[in-house]
mmCIF file of C-alpha atoms in Angstrom:
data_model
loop_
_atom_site.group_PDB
_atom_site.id
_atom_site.type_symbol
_atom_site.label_atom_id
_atom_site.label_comp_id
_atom_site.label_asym_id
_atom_site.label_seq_id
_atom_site.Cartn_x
_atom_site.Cartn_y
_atom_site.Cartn_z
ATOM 1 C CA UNK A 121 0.000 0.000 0.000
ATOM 2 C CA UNK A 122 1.641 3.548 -0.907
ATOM 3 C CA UNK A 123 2.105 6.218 1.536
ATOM 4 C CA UNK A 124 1.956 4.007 4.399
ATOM 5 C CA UNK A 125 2.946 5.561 8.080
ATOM 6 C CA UNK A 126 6.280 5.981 8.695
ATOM 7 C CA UNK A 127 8.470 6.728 11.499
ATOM 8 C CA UNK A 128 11.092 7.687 13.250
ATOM 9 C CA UNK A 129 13.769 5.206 13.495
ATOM 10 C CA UNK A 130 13.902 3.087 16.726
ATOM 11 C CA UNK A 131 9.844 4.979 17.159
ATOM 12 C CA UNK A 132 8.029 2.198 19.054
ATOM 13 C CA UNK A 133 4.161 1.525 17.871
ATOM 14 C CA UNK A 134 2.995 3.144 20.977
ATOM 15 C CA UNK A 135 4.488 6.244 20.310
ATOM 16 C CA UNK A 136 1.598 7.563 19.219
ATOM 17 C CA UNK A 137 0.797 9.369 15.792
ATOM 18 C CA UNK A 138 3.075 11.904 14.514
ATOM 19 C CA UNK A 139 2.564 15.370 16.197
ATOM 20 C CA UNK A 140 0.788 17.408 13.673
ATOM 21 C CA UNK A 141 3.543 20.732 14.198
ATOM 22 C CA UNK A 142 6.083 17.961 12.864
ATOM 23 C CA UNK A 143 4.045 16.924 9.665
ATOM 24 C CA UNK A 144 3.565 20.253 8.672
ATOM 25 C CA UNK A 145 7.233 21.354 9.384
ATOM 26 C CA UNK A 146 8.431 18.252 6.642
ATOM 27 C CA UNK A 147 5.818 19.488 4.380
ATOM 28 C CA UNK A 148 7.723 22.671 4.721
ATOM 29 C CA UNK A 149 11.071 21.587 4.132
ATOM 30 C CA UNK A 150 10.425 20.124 1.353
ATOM 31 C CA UNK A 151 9.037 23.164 -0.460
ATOM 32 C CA UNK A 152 11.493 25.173 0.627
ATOM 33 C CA UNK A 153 14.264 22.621 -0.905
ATOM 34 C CA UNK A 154 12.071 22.612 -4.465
ATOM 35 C CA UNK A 155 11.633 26.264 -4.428
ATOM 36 C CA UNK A 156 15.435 26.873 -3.082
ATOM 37 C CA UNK A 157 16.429 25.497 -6.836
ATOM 38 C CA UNK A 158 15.516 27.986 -9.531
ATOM 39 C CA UNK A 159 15.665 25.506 -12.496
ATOM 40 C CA UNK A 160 13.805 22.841 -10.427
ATOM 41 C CA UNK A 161 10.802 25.895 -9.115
ATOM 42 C CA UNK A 162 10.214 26.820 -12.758
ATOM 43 C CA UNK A 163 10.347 23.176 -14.280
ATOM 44 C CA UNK A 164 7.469 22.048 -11.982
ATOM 45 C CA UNK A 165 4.037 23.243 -13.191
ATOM 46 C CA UNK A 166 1.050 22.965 -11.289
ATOM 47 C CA UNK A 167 2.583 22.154 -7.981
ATOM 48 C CA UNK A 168 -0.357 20.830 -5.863
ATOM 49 C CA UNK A 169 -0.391 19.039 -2.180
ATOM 50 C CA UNK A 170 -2.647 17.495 -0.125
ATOM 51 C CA UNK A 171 -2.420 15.371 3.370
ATOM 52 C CA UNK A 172 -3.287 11.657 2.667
ATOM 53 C CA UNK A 173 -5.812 10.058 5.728
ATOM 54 C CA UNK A 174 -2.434 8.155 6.877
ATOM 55 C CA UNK A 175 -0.556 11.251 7.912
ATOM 56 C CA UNK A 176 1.811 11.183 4.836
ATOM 57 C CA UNK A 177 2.107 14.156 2.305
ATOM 58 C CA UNK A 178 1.577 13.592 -1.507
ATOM 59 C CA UNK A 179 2.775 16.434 -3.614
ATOM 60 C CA UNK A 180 2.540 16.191 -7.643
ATOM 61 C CA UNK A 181 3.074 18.531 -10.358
ATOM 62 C CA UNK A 182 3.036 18.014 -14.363
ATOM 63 C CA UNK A 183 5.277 18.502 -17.698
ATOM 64 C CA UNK A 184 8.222 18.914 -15.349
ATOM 65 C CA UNK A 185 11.703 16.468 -13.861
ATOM 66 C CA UNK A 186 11.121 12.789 -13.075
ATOM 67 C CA UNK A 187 10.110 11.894 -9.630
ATOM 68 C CA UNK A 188 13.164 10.318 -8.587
ATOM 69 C CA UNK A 189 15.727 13.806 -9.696
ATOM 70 C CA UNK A 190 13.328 15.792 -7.211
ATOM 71 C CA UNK A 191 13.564 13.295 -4.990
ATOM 72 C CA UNK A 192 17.550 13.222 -4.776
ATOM 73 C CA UNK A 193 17.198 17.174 -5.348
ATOM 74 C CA UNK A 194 15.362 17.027 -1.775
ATOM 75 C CA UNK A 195 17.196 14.091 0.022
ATOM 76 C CA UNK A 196 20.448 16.131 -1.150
ATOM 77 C CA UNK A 197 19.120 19.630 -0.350
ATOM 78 C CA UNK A 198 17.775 18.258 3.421
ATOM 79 C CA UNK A 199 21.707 16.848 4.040
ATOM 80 C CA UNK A 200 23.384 20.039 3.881
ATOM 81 C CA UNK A 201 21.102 21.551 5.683
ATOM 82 C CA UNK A 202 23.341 21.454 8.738
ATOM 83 C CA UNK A 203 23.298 19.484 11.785
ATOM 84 C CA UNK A 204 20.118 17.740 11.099
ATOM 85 C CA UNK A 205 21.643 15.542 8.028
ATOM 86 C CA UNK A 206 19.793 12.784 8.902
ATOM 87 C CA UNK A 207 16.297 14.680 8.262
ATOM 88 C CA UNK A 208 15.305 12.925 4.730
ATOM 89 C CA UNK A 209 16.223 9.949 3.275
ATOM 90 C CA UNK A 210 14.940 7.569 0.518
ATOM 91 C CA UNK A 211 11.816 5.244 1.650
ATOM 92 C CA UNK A 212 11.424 2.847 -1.560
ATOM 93 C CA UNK A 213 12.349 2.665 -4.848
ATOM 94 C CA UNK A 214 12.609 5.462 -6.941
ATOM 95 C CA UNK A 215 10.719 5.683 -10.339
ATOM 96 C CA UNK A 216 10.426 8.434 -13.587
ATOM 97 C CA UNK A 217 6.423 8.664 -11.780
ATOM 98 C CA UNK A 218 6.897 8.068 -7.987
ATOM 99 C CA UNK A 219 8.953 8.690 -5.428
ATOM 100 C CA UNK A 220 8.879 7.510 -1.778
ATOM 101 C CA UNK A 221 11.036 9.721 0.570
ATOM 102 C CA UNK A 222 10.944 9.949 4.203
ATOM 103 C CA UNK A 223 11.556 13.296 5.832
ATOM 104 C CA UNK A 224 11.331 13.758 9.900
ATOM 105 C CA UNK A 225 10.028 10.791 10.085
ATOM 106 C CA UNK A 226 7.131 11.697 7.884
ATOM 107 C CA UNK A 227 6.059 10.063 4.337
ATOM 108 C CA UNK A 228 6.179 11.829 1.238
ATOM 109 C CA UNK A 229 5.234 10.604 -2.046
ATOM 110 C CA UNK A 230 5.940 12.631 -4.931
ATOM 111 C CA UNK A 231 4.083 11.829 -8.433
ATOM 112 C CA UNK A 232 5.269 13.195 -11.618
ATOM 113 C CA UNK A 233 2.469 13.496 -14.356
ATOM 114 C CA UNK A 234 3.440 13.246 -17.866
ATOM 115 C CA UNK A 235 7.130 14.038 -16.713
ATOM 116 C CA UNK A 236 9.599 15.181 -19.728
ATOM 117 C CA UNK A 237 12.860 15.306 -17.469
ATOM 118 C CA UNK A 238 15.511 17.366 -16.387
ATOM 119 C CA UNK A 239 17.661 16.551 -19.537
ATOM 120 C CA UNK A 240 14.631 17.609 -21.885
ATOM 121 C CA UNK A 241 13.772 20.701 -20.111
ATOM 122 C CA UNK A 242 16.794 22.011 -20.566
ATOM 123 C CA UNK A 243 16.867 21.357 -23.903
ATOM 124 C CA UNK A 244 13.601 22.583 -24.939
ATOM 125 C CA UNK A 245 12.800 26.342 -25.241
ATOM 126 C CA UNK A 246 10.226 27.711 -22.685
ATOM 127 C CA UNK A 247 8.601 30.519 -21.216
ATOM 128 C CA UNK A 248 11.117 29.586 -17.959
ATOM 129 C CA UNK A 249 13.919 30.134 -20.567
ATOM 130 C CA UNK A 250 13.130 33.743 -21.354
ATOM 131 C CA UNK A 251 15.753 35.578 -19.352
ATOM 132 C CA UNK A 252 18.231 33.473 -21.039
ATOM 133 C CA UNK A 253 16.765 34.538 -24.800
ATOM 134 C CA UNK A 254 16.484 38.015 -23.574
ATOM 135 C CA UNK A 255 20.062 38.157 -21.982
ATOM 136 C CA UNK A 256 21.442 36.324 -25.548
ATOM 137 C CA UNK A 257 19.566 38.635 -27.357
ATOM 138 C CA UNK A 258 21.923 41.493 -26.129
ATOM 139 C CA UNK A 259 24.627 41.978 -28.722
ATOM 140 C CA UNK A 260 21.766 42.246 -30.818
ATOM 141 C CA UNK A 261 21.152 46.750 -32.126
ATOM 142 C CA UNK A 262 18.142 48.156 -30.334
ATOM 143 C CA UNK A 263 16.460 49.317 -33.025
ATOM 144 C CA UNK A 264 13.475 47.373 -34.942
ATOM 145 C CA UNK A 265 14.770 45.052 -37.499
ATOM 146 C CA UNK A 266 13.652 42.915 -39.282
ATOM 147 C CA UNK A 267 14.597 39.890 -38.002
ATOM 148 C CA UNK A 268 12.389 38.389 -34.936
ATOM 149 C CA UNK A 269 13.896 38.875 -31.819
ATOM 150 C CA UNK A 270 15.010 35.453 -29.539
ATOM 151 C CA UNK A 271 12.222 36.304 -27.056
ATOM 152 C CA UNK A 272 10.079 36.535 -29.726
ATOM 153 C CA UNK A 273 10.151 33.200 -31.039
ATOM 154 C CA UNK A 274 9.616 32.539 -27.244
ATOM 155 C CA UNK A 275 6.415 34.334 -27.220
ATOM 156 C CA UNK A 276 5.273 33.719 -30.586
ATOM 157 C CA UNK A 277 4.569 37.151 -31.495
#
């Protein structure tokens, strides 16, 4: 069964669930690791969250990277994070649609619908690649021409 509870290592069953500050605080890291990366925060379209009924977190987005490079973006991004390097860490195999990563103890799974990958984004000219048409667009005179300018192309006008 996905998203199944997970916790702490060494937790014992009577622990209890997982305090809800603590759930919300992974949640948090984890956007703040995806958003932290510029090329990974533009790349992921339609970002969307929502709390599964076994306290884990499922986060998805479309037309972006493959599950498993945002999930070793995040594992990596959580490590250097300082003294708390053991705060994320893989939870199952890793796949181009799902991910399975635990972070404080908490479940995440992250879904990737219709992903192109990190590889192919780069490759392939978007509105997230603007600044880099405008910027090679500056040796260029500023008057009208009549050549199309790189941006452009990227707007289609």
């Amino acid at each position: 069964m996905r998203g199944f509870r997970r916790r702490l290592p060494g937790a014992r069953p009577e622990d209890g669930p997982l305090p809800e500050a603590r759930r919300y605080e992974a949640l948090g890291r984890v956007l703040a690791a995806l958003s932290g990366d510029a090329e990974m925060r533009d790349a992921c379209r339609d970002l969307t969250w929502w709390q599964a009924a076994d306290e884990s977190w499922h986060i998805e987005w479309g037309d972006g990277p493959y599950a498993s490079e945002v999930a070793d973006l995040v594992v990596e991004r959580l490590r250097e994070a300082g003294p708390d390097a053991g705060l994320a860490a893989p939870s199952g195999p890793a796949t181009r649609m799902e991910a399975n990563i635990d972070v404080m103890g908490v479940g995440l799974l992250l879904r990737a619908v219709d992903p192109l990958g990190l590889e192919r984004l780069r490759t392939t000219p978007g509105l997230w690649r603007m600044a880099a048409s405008i910027s090679a667009a500056d040796g260029e005179p500023t008057g009208r021409g009549e050549s199309r300018r790189h941006w452009e192309e990227l707007l289609g006008g």
